[in-house]
Amino acid sequence: MITFLLVGLTIHVVFFLSIFDIYFTSPLVHGMTPQATPLAPPASRLVLVVADGLRADSLFTLLPNGSSRAPFLRSVMEERGTWGVSHTHVPTESRPGHVALIAGFYEDVSAVAKGWKENPVEFDSVFNETKHTWCWGSPDILPMFAKGASGDHVYTHTYPAEEEDFASTDASRLDTWVFTQVKSFFQSAKSNSSLRASLLEGENIFFLHLLGIDTNGHAHRPMSREYLENIGLVDSGVAELVSMVEDFFGHDGRTAYVFTSDHGMTNWGSHGAGHPSETLTPLVVWGAGVHNAHIVTEPQPFNDGYLQDWKLEHLRRVDVNQADIAPLMASLIGVPFPVNSVGVLPLLYLNNSDQFKAESMYTNAIQVLEQYKMKMAQKKETTLSFLFTPYHTPFHSPSSVYCQISLCRSLISSALEGLVYYHTYDRFFLGCSVVLGFVGWTSYVVLVILKTHAGLNRHPMVITVFLLIQRSPITYYIYCLLPVPVWYSVVSFFHRAMLTVGLAVLSLWPFLSGLFGKAKFRSLSWCLGCLCLAAFPLMPVVGREPNIHLVMLCVLMLHVAVCAYMPSLTHLSLQQKQGLPLLNQIISWTTLASSMLVPLLSSTRLFHRLLSIFLSLTATYLLLSTGSEALFPPVLSWLMFVWINIEQEAMLAQGVSSRQEVFFIITAFFGTGNIASINSFDPASVYCFLTVFNPFIMGGLMMWKVIIPFIIVMCTFETIQVATQLSSRSIMNVNPTQSIYNSSSPQHFFFLVQDYGSWLDIGTSISHYVIVMSMTIFLMLLSVVTHILTSQRLILWRRSKMHFP
């Protein structure tokens, strides 16, 4: 058995790591020659302003009185600029959004484990191609562009990371800090001759990253007064910035301006997925080389209704993909396009000659084609010549710089398809190899079961036939066949409502098994507990508004005084913009740290120890709750106590051996059902512990919230093992169908892993694969922890020996 477990663990680790070699490798290639338009650019400098977390409708929608909350930007759109909607791509997060804006490609999926902090690989950007770039803003965004830059020409000015506090008095101060720093910068340049000389050179960019809107959106929601007033502050700051820049450069008409956002935000204050509120961001461009406002009289080709809602039907709207902004900026100031850019130059923003537009489009096409050629060459070098299959679409390079723009667009489209083809070239081969490995391991598991399971040695046939031969009761068919619909991936993993159906069926168990006549109260408790728990899979995973009152009701029911005090006081403090009280933070972290230690100090009597475990873990869970999920641990704990009692009653009535199948089925069912109740994508759930943005700590806390229900179930499992004398070996042998499923089902989820979409989509596909692949091993490892929790005791001091006279 030890050898089997070690081999299984090794194989599963290899299979898990395989998805990162197959799905999550960097698509970027290096070694290409930068391509620049040979003609003189219209602008010498560019000011890029990114209002982090700003939705398109929040900026463009007029107030009830017909005025705009951003009057300066509205006047630019109506008089001297071109505007549109920038369509961002999932994952709609700050790092991917800025990478698309400034580097021209969509986030490298190999950054999924980097937490937006570091470059997974070095990449080129518009900043890297400039002579000088000055940046002001967040320490989470600016350093990644300075780190990837060649030379020492990208200068960053950031505030301390501690300032990014969701509980701050007013997050708009982050934007005020940026505007103040930029003002001081230009003031100092007037008396600093070397700095002034650098500013007067061409090919310069000034980048302002404004995080206040995003922070206020997370803390107060996008419809809040704080979020909307922050937009007005940014608008007035941009107006003052433009006046200051124009005065400094003597109104020379050589400055271009780009105002946009990295992503939007949902009504409940989150982002990362593909809802229009997250993917539609504003884009306003004006200044040197940019078209003035274009009045239109005919209907525009947009059917989304936004033009009417925003009262902008009369102004030409030019939408872009977010990555298109990088080549636009490069074209305006005449620097090479970022070599990894996949953006297509939006010509309708350019106010220049046809020759300049043709040259720029030609440069864009060659820049993308160079990536394709490099990718093809790299793949050809690592593939045997007789096995290499080139991309089938022929390329026709333009014969002159005056080629038709449509031909350049076609060339870009074909080159991008070719890049995807070569990036996924080995995926089928590697996938087949992994599947063969799965098949081999599954066969090995079947052989082990046939050799070790006594029942199957005597009757090697399907379980239904086995039950017929044994003349088993009808309930045995339900017990033994239930794992198939419950564990099957398409049902339980993608349609959470089926878990509700499963719980409803389990609620009937005492009535079907005849236990109701012998233990009416326990049977009714079981039925009611299952039905209450069945409500949780129907609750939304994301997008729920915090409901502190419901959390408080749950806390009061459990009489956990400290946890009743912490969420209410923390919520009140955040509402009053007084920040997270230090005392609350200390108590919360102490509660978390002690939740695994305190139970070890209690009595080892089953009821006392279980109650101590459940209350300790529930206290931590409540501190991580924002709404209805706070009711989940009390309901689950209640049902677990009922389960223990009803198992004891059933054992006396039916014996130990006949209880094993049902025991394992119920354990497995609750083990998967826990996940459905967890909301792991709301930053508000960690506010009792910290409010300063830290993705790793926040992610760890949310993961612990997911694990807590598993521990509760496994502690119950351990208790029933002791009470019913069920051996640990039964985990493998009690249900052959389950063992085979745990070895074979990962094949299905292996092909459902995706390397595109939001972090939620990517993370969900990975988690499904990991869960079904490692459930057995995870439960075995967790059983060791729960065994210690339920049976061991810490003695902090010992009594001194007493000697009788």
Coordinates of C-alpha atoms in Angstrom, one line a residue, residues 69-379:
R69 CA -19.0 64.8 -14.5
A70 CA -15.9 65.1 -16.7
P71 CA -16.5 68.4 -18.4
F72 CA -12.9 68.9 -19.7
L73 CA -12.7 65.4 -21.4
R74 CA -16.3 65.9 -22.8
S75 CA -15.2 69.2 -24.4
V76 CA -12.2 67.5 -25.9
M77 CA -14.5 64.8 -27.5
E78 CA -16.8 67.4 -28.9
E79 CA -14.2 69.9 -30.2
R80 CA -10.6 68.7 -30.7
G81 CA -10.2 64.9 -30.3
T82 CA -11.3 61.5 -31.4
W83 CA -13.1 59.2 -29.0
G84 CA -14.3 55.6 -28.8
V85 CA -14.6 52.5 -26.7
S86 CA -11.5 50.4 -26.0
H87 CA -12.5 46.8 -25.8
T88 CA -10.3 45.1 -23.2
H89 CA -9.7 41.3 -23.2
V90 CA -10.0 39.0 -20.2
P91 CA -8.4 38.7 -17.8
T92 CA -9.5 42.3 -17.1
E93 CA -6.9 43.0 -14.4
S94 CA -4.5 45.9 -14.0
R95 CA -1.3 44.1 -15.1
P96 CA -2.8 42.6 -18.3
G97 CA -4.6 45.8 -19.2
H98 CA -1.4 47.9 -18.9
V99 CA 0.6 45.3 -20.8
A100 CA -1.9 45.4 -23.7
L101 CA -1.9 49.2 -23.6
I102 CA 1.8 49.8 -23.5
A103 CA 3.3 46.6 -25.0
G104 CA 0.5 45.7 -27.5
F105 CA -0.1 42.1 -26.6
Y106 CA -2.5 40.3 -24.3
E107 CA -1.1 39.0 -21.0
D108 CA 1.4 36.2 -21.1
V109 CA -0.5 33.3 -19.6
S110 CA 2.7 32.0 -18.0
A111 CA 2.2 35.0 -15.6
V112 CA -0.7 33.2 -14.0
A113 CA 1.5 32.2 -11.0
K114 CA 3.3 35.5 -10.7
G115 CA 0.6 37.5 -9.0
W116 CA 1.0 40.5 -11.3
K117 CA 4.2 41.3 -9.6
E118 CA 7.0 40.3 -12.0
N119 CA 7.6 39.8 -15.7
P120 CA 7.4 36.1 -16.5
V121 CA 9.6 36.9 -19.5
E122 CA 11.1 40.1 -20.7
F123 CA 9.1 41.9 -23.3
D124 CA 9.3 45.0 -25.4
S125 CA 7.0 48.0 -24.9
V126 CA 6.5 51.5 -26.3
F127 CA 8.3 52.9 -23.2
N128 CA 11.3 50.8 -24.1
E129 CA 11.5 52.3 -27.6
T130 CA 11.4 55.9 -26.5
K131 CA 14.3 58.1 -25.7
H132 CA 12.9 58.9 -22.3
T133 CA 9.8 57.9 -20.4
W134 CA 8.7 59.4 -17.0
C135 CA 6.1 57.5 -15.0
W136 CA 4.2 58.3 -11.9
G137 CA 1.8 56.0 -10.0
S138 CA 1.4 52.6 -8.4
P139 CA 4.4 50.4 -7.3
D140 CA 2.5 47.4 -8.7
I141 CA 2.4 48.7 -12.3
L142 CA 5.3 51.0 -13.1
P143 CA 8.3 48.7 -12.2
M144 CA 7.4 46.0 -14.6
F145 CA 8.0 48.4 -17.6
A146 CA 11.2 49.8 -16.1
K147 CA 12.5 46.3 -15.5
G148 CA 11.9 45.2 -19.1
A149 CA 13.5 48.3 -20.6
S150 CA 16.9 48.3 -22.2
G151 CA 19.2 51.0 -20.9
D152 CA 18.3 53.5 -18.2
H153 CA 15.7 55.7 -19.8
V154 CA 12.4 54.7 -18.0
Y155 CA 12.1 56.7 -14.8
T156 CA 9.5 55.7 -12.2
H157 CA 8.1 57.6 -9.3
T158 CA 5.8 55.6 -7.0
Y159 CA 4.1 56.0 -3.6
P160 CA 4.6 53.3 -0.9
A161 CA 2.6 50.1 -1.4
E162 CA 0.9 50.7 2.0
E163 CA -1.0 53.6 0.4
E164 CA -3.1 51.2 -1.7
D165 CA -5.5 50.7 1.2
F166 CA -9.2 49.8 0.5
A167 CA -10.1 51.1 3.9
S168 CA -8.4 54.5 3.4
T169 CA -10.2 57.7 4.2
D170 CA -10.2 58.7 0.5
A171 CA -8.4 56.8 -2.2
S172 CA -8.5 59.8 -4.5
R173 CA -5.5 61.1 -2.7
L174 CA -3.5 58.6 -4.8
D175 CA -4.4 60.5 -7.9
T176 CA -3.8 63.8 -6.2
W177 CA -0.3 62.6 -5.3
V178 CA 0.4 61.8 -9.0
F179 CA -0.8 65.2 -10.2
T180 CA 1.2 67.0 -7.5
Q181 CA 4.4 65.0 -8.4
V182 CA 4.0 65.8 -12.1
K183 CA 3.5 69.5 -11.3
S184 CA 6.7 69.5 -9.2
F185 CA 8.5 67.7 -11.9
F186 CA 7.8 70.4 -14.6
Q187 CA 8.5 73.1 -12.1
S188 CA 12.0 71.7 -11.3
A189 CA 12.7 71.3 -15.1
K190 CA 12.5 75.0 -15.5
S191 CA 15.6 75.5 -13.4
N192 CA 17.3 72.2 -14.3
S193 CA 19.1 72.6 -17.7
S194 CA 19.9 68.9 -18.3
L195 CA 16.4 67.8 -17.5
R196 CA 14.9 70.5 -19.6
A197 CA 17.1 69.5 -22.5
S198 CA 15.9 65.9 -22.2
L199 CA 12.3 67.1 -22.1
L200 CA 12.8 69.1 -25.3
E201 CA 14.0 66.0 -27.2
G202 CA 11.6 64.0 -29.3
E203 CA 10.3 60.5 -28.7
N204 CA 9.3 61.1 -25.1
I205 CA 6.4 59.8 -23.1
F206 CA 4.9 60.9 -19.8
F207 CA 2.8 58.2 -18.1
L208 CA 0.4 58.9 -15.3
H209 CA -1.2 55.9 -13.6
L210 CA -4.2 56.9 -11.5
L211 CA -5.3 54.2 -9.1
G212 CA -7.8 56.1 -7.0
I213 CA -10.9 55.3 -9.1
D214 CA -10.1 51.5 -9.0
T215 CA -9.5 51.6 -5.2
N216 CA -12.7 53.5 -4.5
G217 CA -14.6 51.1 -6.8
H218 CA -13.4 48.1 -4.8
A219 CA -14.1 49.7 -1.5
H220 CA -17.4 51.6 -2.2
R221 CA -18.7 50.2 -5.6
P222 CA -18.8 52.0 -8.9
M223 CA -22.1 53.7 -8.2
S224 CA -20.8 55.3 -5.0
R225 CA -20.3 59.0 -4.4
E226 CA -16.6 58.3 -3.8
Y227 CA -16.1 56.6 -7.2
L228 CA -18.0 59.2 -9.2
E229 CA -16.4 62.2 -7.4
N230 CA -13.0 60.7 -8.1
I231 CA -13.8 60.9 -11.8
G232 CA -14.4 64.6 -11.5
L233 CA -11.1 65.0 -9.6
V234 CA -9.3 63.2 -12.4
D235 CA -10.9 65.3 -15.1
S236 CA -9.9 68.5 -13.4
G237 CA -6.4 67.1 -12.9
V238 CA -6.1 66.3 -16.6
A239 CA -7.3 69.8 -17.5
E240 CA -4.6 71.4 -15.3
L241 CA -2.0 68.9 -16.6
V242 CA -2.7 69.8 -20.2
S243 CA -2.5 73.5 -19.5
M244 CA 0.8 73.0 -17.7
V245 CA 2.4 70.9 -20.4
E246 CA 1.3 73.3 -23.2
D247 CA 2.8 76.2 -21.3
F248 CA 6.0 74.4 -20.7
F249 CA 6.5 73.6 -24.3
G250 CA 5.3 77.0 -25.6
H251 CA 2.2 75.7 -27.2
D252 CA 4.3 74.2 -30.1
G253 CA 1.5 71.8 -31.2
R254 CA 3.8 68.8 -30.9
T255 CA 2.2 67.0 -27.9
A256 CA -0.3 64.1 -28.3
Y257 CA -2.6 63.0 -25.4
V258 CA -4.2 59.6 -24.8
F259 CA -6.7 59.1 -22.0
T260 CA -8.0 55.6 -21.3
S261 CA -8.4 52.9 -18.7
D262 CA -7.0 49.4 -18.2
H263 CA -10.3 47.8 -17.3
G264 CA -13.7 48.5 -16.0
M265 CA -15.6 47.2 -12.9
T266 CA -18.8 45.4 -12.1
N267 CA -21.5 46.9 -10.0
W268 CA -20.4 44.9 -7.0
G269 CA -16.8 46.2 -7.2
S270 CA -14.9 43.4 -8.9
H271 CA -13.1 42.8 -12.2
G272 CA -11.3 40.1 -14.0
A273 CA -14.0 38.4 -16.1
G274 CA -15.7 39.4 -19.3
H275 CA -18.8 41.4 -18.4
P276 CA -19.3 44.5 -20.5
S277 CA -18.9 46.7 -17.4
E278 CA -15.4 45.2 -17.1
T279 CA -14.3 45.1 -20.8
L280 CA -15.6 48.4 -22.1
T281 CA -13.3 51.3 -21.2
P282 CA -13.1 54.9 -22.5
L283 CA -10.6 56.1 -25.0
V284 CA -10.1 59.8 -25.8
V285 CA -7.2 60.9 -28.0
W286 CA -6.3 64.5 -29.0
G287 CA -3.4 66.7 -29.9
A288 CA -0.6 66.5 -32.5
G289 CA -1.4 64.1 -35.3
V290 CA -4.9 63.2 -34.1
H291 CA -8.2 64.0 -35.9
N292 CA -10.4 66.7 -34.5
A293 CA -14.0 65.8 -33.5
H294 CA -15.8 64.5 -36.5
I295 CA -19.5 65.4 -36.8
V296 CA -21.7 62.7 -38.4
T297 CA -25.3 63.0 -39.6
E298 CA -25.9 59.4 -40.7
P299 CA -26.4 56.5 -38.2
Q300 CA -23.2 54.9 -37.0
P301 CA -22.6 51.1 -37.3
F302 CA -23.1 50.3 -33.6
N303 CA -26.1 48.4 -32.2
D304 CA -25.3 48.5 -28.5
G305 CA -27.4 51.6 -27.8
Y306 CA -24.5 53.4 -26.0
L307 CA -24.4 56.3 -28.4
Q308 CA -28.0 57.2 -27.5
D309 CA -27.5 56.6 -23.8
W310 CA -24.4 58.8 -23.8
K311 CA -25.9 61.5 -26.1
L312 CA -23.0 61.1 -28.5
E313 CA -24.8 60.1 -31.7
H314 CA -23.5 63.2 -33.5
L315 CA -19.8 62.5 -32.8
R316 CA -17.9 59.8 -34.8
R317 CA -17.1 56.8 -32.5
V318 CA -13.9 54.9 -33.3
D319 CA -13.7 51.6 -31.3
V320 CA -10.4 49.8 -30.9
N321 CA -9.1 46.6 -29.3
Q322 CA -6.9 47.5 -26.3
A323 CA -3.7 46.3 -27.9
D324 CA -4.3 48.6 -30.8
I325 CA -3.4 51.6 -28.6
A326 CA 0.3 50.6 -28.4
P327 CA 1.0 50.9 -32.2
L328 CA -1.1 54.1 -32.2
M329 CA 1.2 55.7 -29.6
A330 CA 4.3 54.5 -31.4
S331 CA 3.1 55.9 -34.7
L332 CA 2.3 59.3 -33.2
I333 CA 5.8 59.9 -31.8
G334 CA 7.8 57.9 -34.4
V335 CA 9.3 55.2 -32.3
P336 CA 9.5 51.5 -33.4
F337 CA 6.4 49.4 -32.7
P338 CA 6.9 47.0 -29.8
V339 CA 8.3 43.8 -31.3
N340 CA 5.7 41.5 -29.5
S341 CA 2.7 43.7 -30.3
V342 CA -0.3 42.1 -31.9
G343 CA -2.3 45.3 -32.2
V344 CA -3.5 46.8 -35.4
L345 CA -3.0 50.5 -36.0
P346 CA -6.4 52.3 -35.8
L347 CA -6.0 54.7 -38.8
L348 CA -9.1 56.7 -38.1
Y349 CA -7.4 58.3 -35.2
L350 CA -4.5 59.6 -37.3
N351 CA -4.7 63.1 -38.9
N352 CA -1.9 62.8 -41.5
S353 CA -1.2 62.2 -45.1
D354 CA -2.2 59.1 -47.0
Q355 CA 1.5 58.3 -47.5
F356 CA 2.1 58.4 -43.7
K357 CA -0.9 56.2 -43.0
A358 CA 0.3 53.7 -45.7
E359 CA 3.8 53.6 -44.3
S360 CA 2.6 53.2 -40.8
M361 CA 0.3 50.3 -41.8
Y362 CA 3.0 48.7 -43.7
T363 CA 5.4 48.9 -40.7
N364 CA 2.6 47.4 -38.5
A365 CA 2.3 44.4 -41.0
I366 CA 6.0 43.8 -41.2
Q367 CA 6.4 44.0 -37.4
V368 CA 3.7 41.2 -36.9
L369 CA 5.1 39.2 -39.8
E370 CA 8.6 39.2 -38.2
Q371 CA 7.1 37.5 -35.1
Y372 CA 5.5 34.8 -37.3
K373 CA 8.8 34.1 -39.1
M374 CA 10.8 33.9 -35.9
K375 CA 8.2 31.5 -34.4
M376 CA 8.2 29.3 -37.4
A377 CA 12.0 29.2 -37.5
Q378 CA 12.2 28.2 -33.8
K379 CA 9.6 25.4 -34.2

